[in-house]
PDB file of C-alpha atoms in Angstrom:
ATOM      1  CA  MET A   1       0.333  -0.191   0.073  1.00 87.00           C
ATOM      2  CA  ASP A   2       1.375   3.590  -0.992  1.00 89.00           C
ATOM      3  CA  ILE A   3       0.352   6.398   0.505  1.00 91.00           C
ATOM      4  CA  LYS A   4       0.949   9.721  -0.104  1.00 89.00           C
ATOM      5  CA  LEU A   5      -0.332  13.422   0.472  1.00 90.00           C
ATOM      6  CA  SER A   6      -2.572  14.862  -1.701  1.00 94.00           C
ATOM      7  CA  GLN A   7      -3.768  18.235  -0.082  1.00 95.00           C
ATOM      8  CA  CYS A   8      -3.190  20.157   2.824  1.00 93.00           C
ATOM      9  CA  PHE A   9      -5.317  23.373   3.823  1.00 93.00           C
ATOM     10  CA  VAL A  10      -4.241  26.472   4.812  1.00 94.00           C
ATOM     11  CA  ALA A  11      -7.021  29.556   6.005  1.00 92.00           C
ATOM     12  CA  VAL A  12      -6.930  32.651   4.537  1.00 93.00           C
ATOM     13  CA  ASP A  13      -9.007  35.587   5.034  1.00 91.00           C
ATOM     14  CA  ASP A  14      -8.668  37.721   1.493  1.00 94.00           C
ATOM     15  CA  HIS A  15      -8.253  35.469  -0.944  1.00 95.00           C
ATOM     16  CA  ASP A  16      -6.882  37.926  -3.480  1.00 96.00           C
ATOM     17  CA  LYS A  17      -3.798  39.059  -1.105  1.00 97.00           C
ATOM     18  CA  ALA A  18      -3.220  35.558  -0.990  1.00 96.00           C
ATOM     19  CA  LEU A  19      -3.329  34.366  -4.279  1.00 96.00           C
ATOM     20  CA  ALA A  20      -0.899  37.104  -4.784  1.00 96.00           C
ATOM     21  CA  PHE A  21       1.520  36.128  -2.803  1.00 97.00           C
ATOM     22  CA  TYR A  22       1.253  32.325  -3.253  1.00 98.00           C
ATOM     23  CA  ARG A  23       1.401  32.565  -7.336  1.00 97.00           C
ATOM     24  CA  ASP A  24       3.303  36.202  -7.743  1.00 97.00           C
ATOM     25  CA  VAL A  25       5.521  35.617  -4.659  1.00 97.00           C
ATOM     26  CA  LEU A  26       6.617  32.180  -4.316  1.00 97.00           C
ATOM     27  CA  GLY A  27       5.477  31.078  -7.635  1.00 97.00           C
ATOM     28  CA  LEU A  28       3.007  28.397  -7.169  1.00 97.00           C
ATOM     29  CA  GLU A  29       0.338  27.582 -10.437  1.00 98.00           C
ATOM     30  CA  VAL A  30      -3.509  28.403  -9.403  1.00 98.00           C
ATOM     31  CA  ARG A  31      -5.198  25.038 -10.022  1.00 98.00           C
ATOM     32  CA  ASN A  32      -8.649  25.967  -9.127  1.00 96.00           C
ATOM     33  CA  ASP A  33     -10.887  28.528  -8.030  1.00 96.00           C
ATOM     34  CA  VAL A  34     -14.099  27.654  -6.559  1.00 94.00           C
ATOM     35  CA  GLY A  35     -16.883  29.556  -4.889  1.00 91.00           C
ATOM     36  CA  PHE A  36     -19.752  27.783  -3.085  1.00 86.00           C
ATOM     37  CA  GLU A  37     -22.247  29.754  -0.507  1.00 82.00           C
ATOM     38  CA  GLY A  38     -20.680  33.026  -0.372  1.00 82.00           C
ATOM     39  CA  MET A  39     -17.075  31.056   0.425  1.00 85.00           C
ATOM     40  CA  ARG A  40     -13.829  30.389  -1.896  1.00 92.00           C
ATOM     41  CA  TRP A  41     -11.975  28.009  -2.238  1.00 94.00           C
ATOM     42  CA  VAL A  42      -8.236  28.690  -4.328  1.00 97.00           C
ATOM     43  CA  THR A  43      -6.040  25.477  -5.240  1.00 97.00           C
ATOM     44  CA  VAL A  44      -2.204  26.210  -5.625  1.00 98.00           C
ATOM     45  CA  GLY A  45       0.554  24.163  -6.232  1.00 97.00           C
ATOM     46  CA  ALA A  46       4.523  24.064  -6.890  1.00 97.00           C
ATOM     47  CA  PRO A  47       4.628  23.043 -10.633  1.00 96.00           C
ATOM     48  CA  SER A  48       7.248  20.314  -9.602  1.00 95.00           C
ATOM     49  CA  GLN A  49       4.576  18.720  -7.157  1.00 96.00           C
ATOM     50  CA  PRO A  50       1.642  18.348  -9.738  1.00 96.00           C
ATOM     51  CA  ASP A  51       0.158  15.715  -7.421  1.00 96.00           C
ATOM     52  CA  VAL A  52       0.090  17.804  -4.341  1.00 96.00           C
ATOM     53  CA  ASP A  53      -2.022  20.811  -3.883  1.00 97.00           C
ATOM     54  CA  ILE A  54      -2.650  23.505  -1.003  1.00 96.00           C
ATOM     55  CA  VAL A  55      -5.902  24.718  -0.433  1.00 96.00           C
ATOM     56  CA  LEU A  56      -6.545  28.255   0.357  1.00 96.00           C
ATOM     57  CA  GLU A  57      -9.736  28.077   2.293  1.00 92.00           C
ATOM     58  CA  PRO A  58     -12.039  30.395   4.827  1.00 88.00           C
ATOM     59  CA  PRO A  59     -11.162  30.267   8.301  1.00 85.00           C
ATOM     60  CA  VAL A  60     -14.154  28.619   8.796  1.00 82.00           C
ATOM     61  CA  ALA A  61     -15.210  26.498   5.419  1.00 77.00           C
ATOM     62  CA  ASN A  62     -18.423  25.553   7.099  1.00 79.00           C
ATOM     63  CA  PRO A  63     -21.695  28.024   5.780  1.00 78.00           C
ATOM     64  CA  ASN A  64     -23.623  27.191   8.854  1.00 83.00           C
ATOM     65  CA  ALA A  65     -20.953  28.162  11.647  1.00 86.00           C
ATOM     66  CA  SER A  66     -22.326  30.374  14.416  1.00 90.00           C
ATOM     67  CA  PRO A  67     -21.006  34.179  14.290  1.00 88.00           C
ATOM     68  CA  ALA A  68     -19.229  33.423  17.562  1.00 92.00           C
ATOM     69  CA  ASP A  69     -17.082  30.629  15.803  1.00 91.00           C
ATOM     70  CA  LYS A  70     -16.214  32.854  12.869  1.00 86.00           C
ATOM     71  CA  ARG A  71     -15.174  35.614  15.551  1.00 88.00           C
ATOM     72  CA  ALA A  72     -13.215  32.987  17.156  1.00 91.00           C
ATOM     73  CA  MET A  73     -11.550  31.552  14.129  1.00 88.00           C
ATOM     74  CA  ALA A  74     -10.652  35.063  12.593  1.00 86.00           C
ATOM     75  CA  GLU A  75      -9.195  36.267  15.746  1.00 88.00           C
ATOM     76  CA  LEU A  76      -6.942  32.581  16.079  1.00 88.00           C
ATOM     77  CA  LEU A  77      -6.147  33.623  12.215  1.00 86.00           C
ATOM     78  CA  ALA A  78      -5.077  36.986  12.924  1.00 83.00           C
ATOM     79  CA  LYS A  79      -2.621  35.928  15.723  1.00 82.00           C
ATOM     80  CA  GLY A  80      -1.078  33.122  13.319  1.00 80.00           C
ATOM     81  CA  LEU A  81      -2.152  30.203  15.501  1.00 81.00           C
ATOM     82  CA  LEU A  82      -4.291  28.468  12.909  1.00 78.00           C
ATOM     83  CA  ARG A  83      -1.744  26.272  10.334  1.00 70.00           C
ATOM     84  CA  GLY A  84       1.479  26.690   8.958  1.00 81.00           C
ATOM     85  CA  VAL A  85       3.431  24.858   6.189  1.00 91.00           C
ATOM     86  CA  ILE A  86       7.069  23.781   5.626  1.00 94.00           C
ATOM     87  CA  PHE A  87       8.340  24.298   1.795  1.00 96.00           C
ATOM     88  CA  ARG A  88      11.514  22.738   0.447  1.00 96.00           C
ATOM     89  CA  THR A  89      13.937  24.808  -1.056  1.00 96.00           C
ATOM     90  CA  ASP A  90      17.283  24.225  -2.535  1.00 95.00           C
ATOM     91  CA  ASP A  91      18.710  27.532  -1.432  1.00 97.00           C
ATOM     92  CA  CYS A  92      17.511  28.803   1.646  1.00 97.00           C
ATOM     93  CA  ASP A  93      19.382  32.084   1.366  1.00 98.00           C
ATOM     94  CA  ALA A  94      17.947  33.038  -2.169  1.00 97.00           C
ATOM     95  CA  THR A  95      14.293  32.033  -1.244  1.00 98.00           C
ATOM     96  CA  PHE A  96      14.750  34.323   1.737  1.00 98.00           C
ATOM     97  CA  GLU A  97      16.086  37.608  -0.677  1.00 98.00           C
ATOM     98  CA  ARG A  98      13.254  36.918  -3.019  1.00 97.00           C
ATOM     99  CA  ILE A  99      10.257  36.657  -0.521  1.00 98.00           C
ATOM    100  CA  SER A 100      11.902  39.492   1.882  1.00 97.00           C
ATOM    101  CA  ALA A 101      12.172  41.845  -1.345  1.00 97.00           C
ATOM    102  CA  ALA A 102       8.400  41.470  -2.192  1.00 96.00           C
ATOM    103  CA  GLY A 103       7.340  42.550   1.610  1.00 96.00           C
ATOM    104  CA  ALA A 104       6.679  39.393   3.158  1.00 96.00           C
ATOM    105  CA  GLU A 105       6.675  39.784   6.942  1.00 95.00           C
ATOM    106  CA  VAL A 106       9.806  38.161   8.309  1.00 97.00           C
ATOM    107  CA  LEU A 107       9.823  35.700  11.158  1.00 95.00           C
ATOM    108  CA  GLN A 108      13.094  34.166  11.024  1.00 97.00           C
ATOM    109  CA  GLU A 109      16.250  35.123   8.838  1.00 98.00           C
ATOM    110  CA  PRO A 110      18.072  32.190   7.395  1.00 98.00           C
ATOM    111  CA  ILE A 111      19.678  30.038   9.817  1.00 98.00           C
ATOM    112  CA  ASP A 112      21.583  26.673  10.145  1.00 97.00           C
ATOM    113  CA  GLN A 113      19.134  24.180  12.638  1.00 96.00           C
ATOM    114  CA  PRO A 114      20.482  21.667  14.966  1.00 96.00           C
ATOM    115  CA  TYR A 115      18.029  19.020  13.190  1.00 94.00           C
ATOM    116  CA  GLY A 116      19.753  19.110   9.840  1.00 95.00           C
ATOM    117  CA  VAL A 117      18.508  22.160   8.011  1.00 96.00           C
ATOM    118  CA  ARG A 118      18.925  25.628   7.208  1.00 97.00           C
ATOM    119  CA  ASP A 119      15.436  27.356   7.081  1.00 97.00           C
ATOM    120  CA  CYS A 120      13.745  30.647   7.129  1.00 98.00           C
ATOM    121  CA  ALA A 121      10.359  31.791   8.232  1.00 97.00           C
ATOM    122  CA  PHE A 122       7.570  34.241   7.013  1.00 96.00           C
ATOM    123  CA  ARG A 123       3.890  34.839   7.361  1.00 94.00           C
ATOM    124  CA  ASP A 124       1.429  35.402   4.611  1.00 95.00           C
ATOM    125  CA  PRO A 125      -0.690  37.800   4.402  1.00 94.00           C
ATOM    126  CA  SER A 126      -3.020  36.109   6.467  1.00 93.00           C
ATOM    127  CA  GLY A 127      -0.751  35.670   9.347  1.00 92.00           C
ATOM    128  CA  ASN A 128       0.169  32.061   8.907  1.00 93.00           C
ATOM    129  CA  MET A 129       3.555  31.030   9.247  1.00 93.00           C
ATOM    130  CA  LEU A 130       5.450  29.721   6.348  1.00 95.00           C
ATOM    131  CA  ARG A 131       8.969  27.832   6.705  1.00 96.00           C
ATOM    132  CA  PHE A 132      11.216  27.037   3.934  1.00 97.00           C
ATOM    133  CA  ASN A 133      13.744  24.974   4.831  1.00 96.00           C
ATOM    134  CA  GLN A 134      17.292  23.667   2.629  1.00 97.00           C
ATOM    135  CA  PRO A 135      18.657  20.161   3.883  1.00 95.00           C
ATOM    136  CA  ARG A 136      22.004  20.563   4.522  1.00 87.00           C
ATOM    137  CA  GLY A 137      24.791  19.209   2.058  1.00 76.00           C
ATOM    138  CA  GLN A 138      22.639  20.929  -0.715  1.00 67.00           C
TER     139      GLN A 138
END
């Protein structure tokens, strides 16, 4: 039996800003853009990984969620406490320079970690933490 990652989900509060970041800054391709009951889901992914999708979804992807639940999720998203994604790169420093030059909020400049990678971290426009790591020796 072979099990592989197919999709992961990232909550965003503004799909247009998220799309500009994930597509224009990170270079991911847009694979789908769907609306349903006043909500929107945008699927992006790396051209080098056609079988792995990142779905940019509303913080509460349930049209029947209570106003209190919607407020709670919006507050958690604003604090950057919902989700994060770790990307692999072959050049952490060049990736850092490109993303920081685009104006993304820097959380951590490139550093060698004791667990075998060089990595850096940013926040996306919704506050999610994104890490970019390069295995040592590359």
